Amino acid sequence: MGDSPAPLADLRFSLAGPGRVGASLGRWLTAAGAELVAVAGRRAGEPAWPDGPLRILLEDLETAGQDLLLLAVSDGDLAGAAAVLARRPQARVVLHTSGSLDASVLAPVRGAGTAVGSLHPLKAFPRPAPDPAEARGVFFAVDGGAEARALAHRIAAAWGAVSAEVPPEARPLYHFAASLAAGGVVTLLATAAEIADKLGLPPEVARGYTELARGAVTAARDTLDAGRPLGAAITGPAARGDRETLRRHLEALRHVAPRDLPLAVFLILETLHQRE
């Protein structure tokens, strides 16, 4: 019995915006059997990756006859890119990768049989992630027309990812919550490291904080897998109701890092709310 065909072997696509997100998703698509036809960006004549096609200018990109155009430009450039792409025939489906914007930003491209939608990975890309194993278990937010949504769900399933519709009215706060889950966590770690530095502690303490955060995130994931609310995974003196330790924390902050006092109070109150 032969091997099963690649799940996206019948998909021909082009990529516009070969940055960290675009290059990663493009790699995942080809790993699942899709054929990459062209890569478009702001500069022509550069390879998107060593064995990839030559990059062409976005203004010259025409993807008519293809199944998908994946548009992975920054949020601020998305409307302008859609207007440029609308000047030429494009693929059957165009999907953008923004989390904060919905499919309506691609309105200029809609028409002549082109369906539009979004496929937003709820994943940080500090660097390109070419290994398709990185896609497994990642949540993808989907919206748009029926044909675009169907293709987005199919792609996510081929990657072993999870997908669900996040409608336009939910996009701003969905994206804000995503920034809390990623950037917010790093902001808190940076604040913890800054306090350690003000105390004259060695750099190894900051690394210790990152390992502590790693363990907390693992515990949070295990809590969700067990069907319990995330708040049940919160630890620390506020979660335990240890008022004396909290008093000492706040008093020390007053002397060493008074700017962080409002943050500390907010986190205490939010912990109490999440543990209710």
PDB file of C-alpha atoms in Angstrom, residues 18-114:
ATOM      1  CA  PRO A  18       7.991  36.954   2.811  1.00  0.00           C
ATOM      2  CA  GLY A  19       8.797  38.172   6.324  1.00  0.00           C
ATOM      3  CA  ARG A  20       8.955  36.018   9.433  1.00  0.00           C
ATOM      4  CA  VAL A  21       5.267  35.046   9.331  1.00  0.00           C
ATOM      5  CA  GLY A  22       4.947  34.761   5.551  1.00  0.00           C
ATOM      6  CA  ALA A  23       8.136  32.734   5.091  1.00  0.00           C
ATOM      7  CA  SER A  24       7.096  30.386   7.900  1.00  0.00           C
ATOM      8  CA  LEU A  25       3.579  29.768   6.612  1.00  0.00           C
ATOM      9  CA  GLY A  26       4.898  29.442   3.072  1.00  0.00           C
ATOM     10  CA  ARG A  27       7.269  26.710   4.223  1.00  0.00           C
ATOM     11  CA  TRP A  28       4.462  24.939   6.063  1.00  0.00           C
ATOM     12  CA  LEU A  29       2.311  25.022   2.932  1.00  0.00           C
ATOM     13  CA  THR A  30       5.010  23.521   0.734  1.00  0.00           C
ATOM     14  CA  ALA A  31       5.772  20.889   3.385  1.00  0.00           C
ATOM     15  CA  ALA A  32       2.111  19.848   3.165  1.00  0.00           C
ATOM     16  CA  GLY A  33       2.450  19.403  -0.595  1.00  0.00           C
ATOM     17  CA  ALA A  34       1.381  22.801  -1.946  1.00  0.00           C
ATOM     18  CA  GLU A  35       3.235  24.289  -4.917  1.00  0.00           C
ATOM     19  CA  LEU A  36       4.734  27.739  -4.431  1.00  0.00           C
ATOM     20  CA  VAL A  37       4.527  29.691  -7.694  1.00  0.00           C
ATOM     21  CA  ALA A  38       5.818  33.169  -6.846  1.00  0.00           C
ATOM     22  CA  VAL A  39       6.911  35.355  -3.951  1.00  0.00           C
ATOM     23  CA  ALA A  40       6.250  39.102  -3.983  1.00  0.00           C
ATOM     24  CA  GLY A  41       7.718  41.809  -1.793  1.00  0.00           C
ATOM     25  CA  ARG A  42       8.913  45.385  -1.805  1.00  0.00           C
ATOM     26  CA  ARG A  43      12.202  44.468  -3.503  1.00  0.00           C
ATOM     27  CA  ALA A  44      12.654  42.378  -6.634  1.00  0.00           C
ATOM     28  CA  GLY A  45      15.347  39.880  -7.515  1.00  0.00           C
ATOM     29  CA  GLU A  46      15.952  38.424  -4.046  1.00  0.00           C
ATOM     30  CA  PRO A  47      15.294  34.812  -3.072  1.00  0.00           C
ATOM     31  CA  ALA A  48      12.602  34.373  -0.441  1.00  0.00           C
ATOM     32  CA  TRP A  49      14.623  31.457   0.848  1.00  0.00           C
ATOM     33  CA  PRO A  50      17.617  29.607  -0.637  1.00  0.00           C
ATOM     34  CA  ASP A  51      15.685  27.127  -2.766  1.00  0.00           C
ATOM     35  CA  GLY A  52      12.656  29.336  -3.450  1.00  0.00           C
ATOM     36  CA  PRO A  53      11.524  31.309  -6.480  1.00  0.00           C
ATOM     37  CA  LEU A  54      12.853  34.778  -7.166  1.00  0.00           C
ATOM     38  CA  ARG A  55      11.017  37.568  -5.458  1.00  0.00           C
ATOM     39  CA  ILE A  56       9.063  39.974  -7.670  1.00  0.00           C
ATOM     40  CA  LEU A  57       7.535  43.331  -6.909  1.00  0.00           C
ATOM     41  CA  LEU A  58       4.087  43.334  -5.349  1.00  0.00           C
ATOM     42  CA  GLU A  59       2.894  45.622  -8.156  1.00  0.00           C
ATOM     43  CA  ASP A  60       3.750  42.922 -10.718  1.00  0.00           C
ATOM     44  CA  LEU A  61       2.101  40.008  -8.931  1.00  0.00           C
ATOM     45  CA  GLU A  62      -0.673  38.291 -10.894  1.00  0.00           C
ATOM     46  CA  THR A  63      -1.943  35.001  -9.481  1.00  0.00           C
ATOM     47  CA  ALA A  64      -4.936  34.253 -11.721  1.00  0.00           C
ATOM     48  CA  GLY A  65      -5.457  30.514 -12.086  1.00  0.00           C
ATOM     49  CA  GLN A  66      -3.887  29.747  -8.712  1.00  0.00           C
ATOM     50  CA  ASP A  67      -5.790  28.488  -5.673  1.00  0.00           C
ATOM     51  CA  LEU A  68      -4.409  30.847  -3.055  1.00  0.00           C
ATOM     52  CA  LEU A  69      -2.604  34.127  -2.561  1.00  0.00           C
ATOM     53  CA  LEU A  70      -1.294  34.348   0.997  1.00  0.00           C
ATOM     54  CA  LEU A  71      -0.894  38.000   1.992  1.00  0.00           C
ATOM     55  CA  ALA A  72       1.449  38.352   4.973  1.00  0.00           C
ATOM     56  CA  VAL A  73       2.267  42.057   5.145  1.00  0.00           C
ATOM     57  CA  SER A  74       2.082  44.245   8.251  1.00  0.00           C
ATOM     58  CA  ASP A  75      -1.306  45.523   9.427  1.00  0.00           C
ATOM     59  CA  GLY A  76      -0.454  49.080   8.434  1.00  0.00           C
ATOM     60  CA  ASP A  77       0.432  48.015   4.876  1.00  0.00           C
ATOM     61  CA  LEU A  78      -2.477  45.653   4.333  1.00  0.00           C
ATOM     62  CA  ALA A  79      -5.031  48.092   2.876  1.00  0.00           C
ATOM     63  CA  GLY A  80      -2.433  49.568   0.511  1.00  0.00           C
ATOM     64  CA  ALA A  81      -1.292  46.121  -0.597  1.00  0.00           C
ATOM     65  CA  ALA A  82      -4.892  45.101  -1.290  1.00  0.00           C
ATOM     66  CA  ALA A  83      -5.364  48.177  -3.477  1.00  0.00           C
ATOM     67  CA  VAL A  84      -2.188  47.350  -5.434  1.00  0.00           C
ATOM     68  CA  LEU A  85      -3.124  43.687  -5.872  1.00  0.00           C
ATOM     69  CA  ALA A  86      -6.601  44.621  -7.123  1.00  0.00           C
ATOM     70  CA  ARG A  87      -5.046  46.075 -10.278  1.00  0.00           C
ATOM     71  CA  ARG A  88      -4.283  42.571 -11.584  1.00  0.00           C
ATOM     72  CA  PRO A  89      -6.253  39.293 -11.606  1.00  0.00           C
ATOM     73  CA  GLN A  90      -5.562  37.258  -8.492  1.00  0.00           C
ATOM     74  CA  ALA A  91      -6.065  33.749  -7.149  1.00  0.00           C
ATOM     75  CA  ARG A  92      -9.336  32.044  -6.397  1.00  0.00           C
ATOM     76  CA  VAL A  93      -8.854  32.847  -2.688  1.00  0.00           C
ATOM     77  CA  VAL A  94      -6.803  35.578  -0.995  1.00  0.00           C
ATOM     78  CA  LEU A  95      -6.103  35.135   2.733  1.00  0.00           C
ATOM     79  CA  HIS A  96      -4.331  37.678   4.919  1.00  0.00           C
ATOM     80  CA  THR A  97      -2.558  36.831   8.175  1.00  0.00           C
ATOM     81  CA  SER A  98      -3.545  39.826  10.332  1.00  0.00           C
ATOM     82  CA  GLY A  99      -5.142  39.222  13.709  1.00  0.00           C
ATOM     83  CA  SER A 100      -6.546  42.699  14.294  1.00  0.00           C
ATOM     84  CA  LEU A 101      -8.133  43.190  10.845  1.00  0.00           C
ATOM     85  CA  ASP A 102     -10.935  41.186   9.267  1.00  0.00           C
ATOM     86  CA  ALA A 103     -11.548  40.169   5.663  1.00  0.00           C
ATOM     87  CA  SER A 104     -13.151  43.495   4.756  1.00  0.00           C
ATOM     88  CA  VAL A 105      -9.693  45.082   4.415  1.00  0.00           C
ATOM     89  CA  LEU A 106      -9.341  42.992   1.237  1.00  0.00           C
ATOM     90  CA  ALA A 107     -12.479  44.480  -0.335  1.00  0.00           C
ATOM     91  CA  PRO A 108     -10.529  45.906  -3.313  1.00  0.00           C
ATOM     92  CA  VAL A 109      -9.399  42.382  -4.232  1.00  0.00           C
ATOM     93  CA  ARG A 110     -12.862  40.889  -3.949  1.00  0.00           C
ATOM     94  CA  GLY A 111     -14.493  40.492  -7.330  1.00  0.00           C
ATOM     95  CA  ALA A 112     -13.868  38.622 -10.554  1.00  0.00           C
ATOM     96  CA  GLY A 113     -14.399  35.421  -8.593  1.00  0.00           C
ATOM     97  CA  THR A 114     -11.833  36.131  -5.863  1.00  0.00           C
TER      98      THR A 114
END
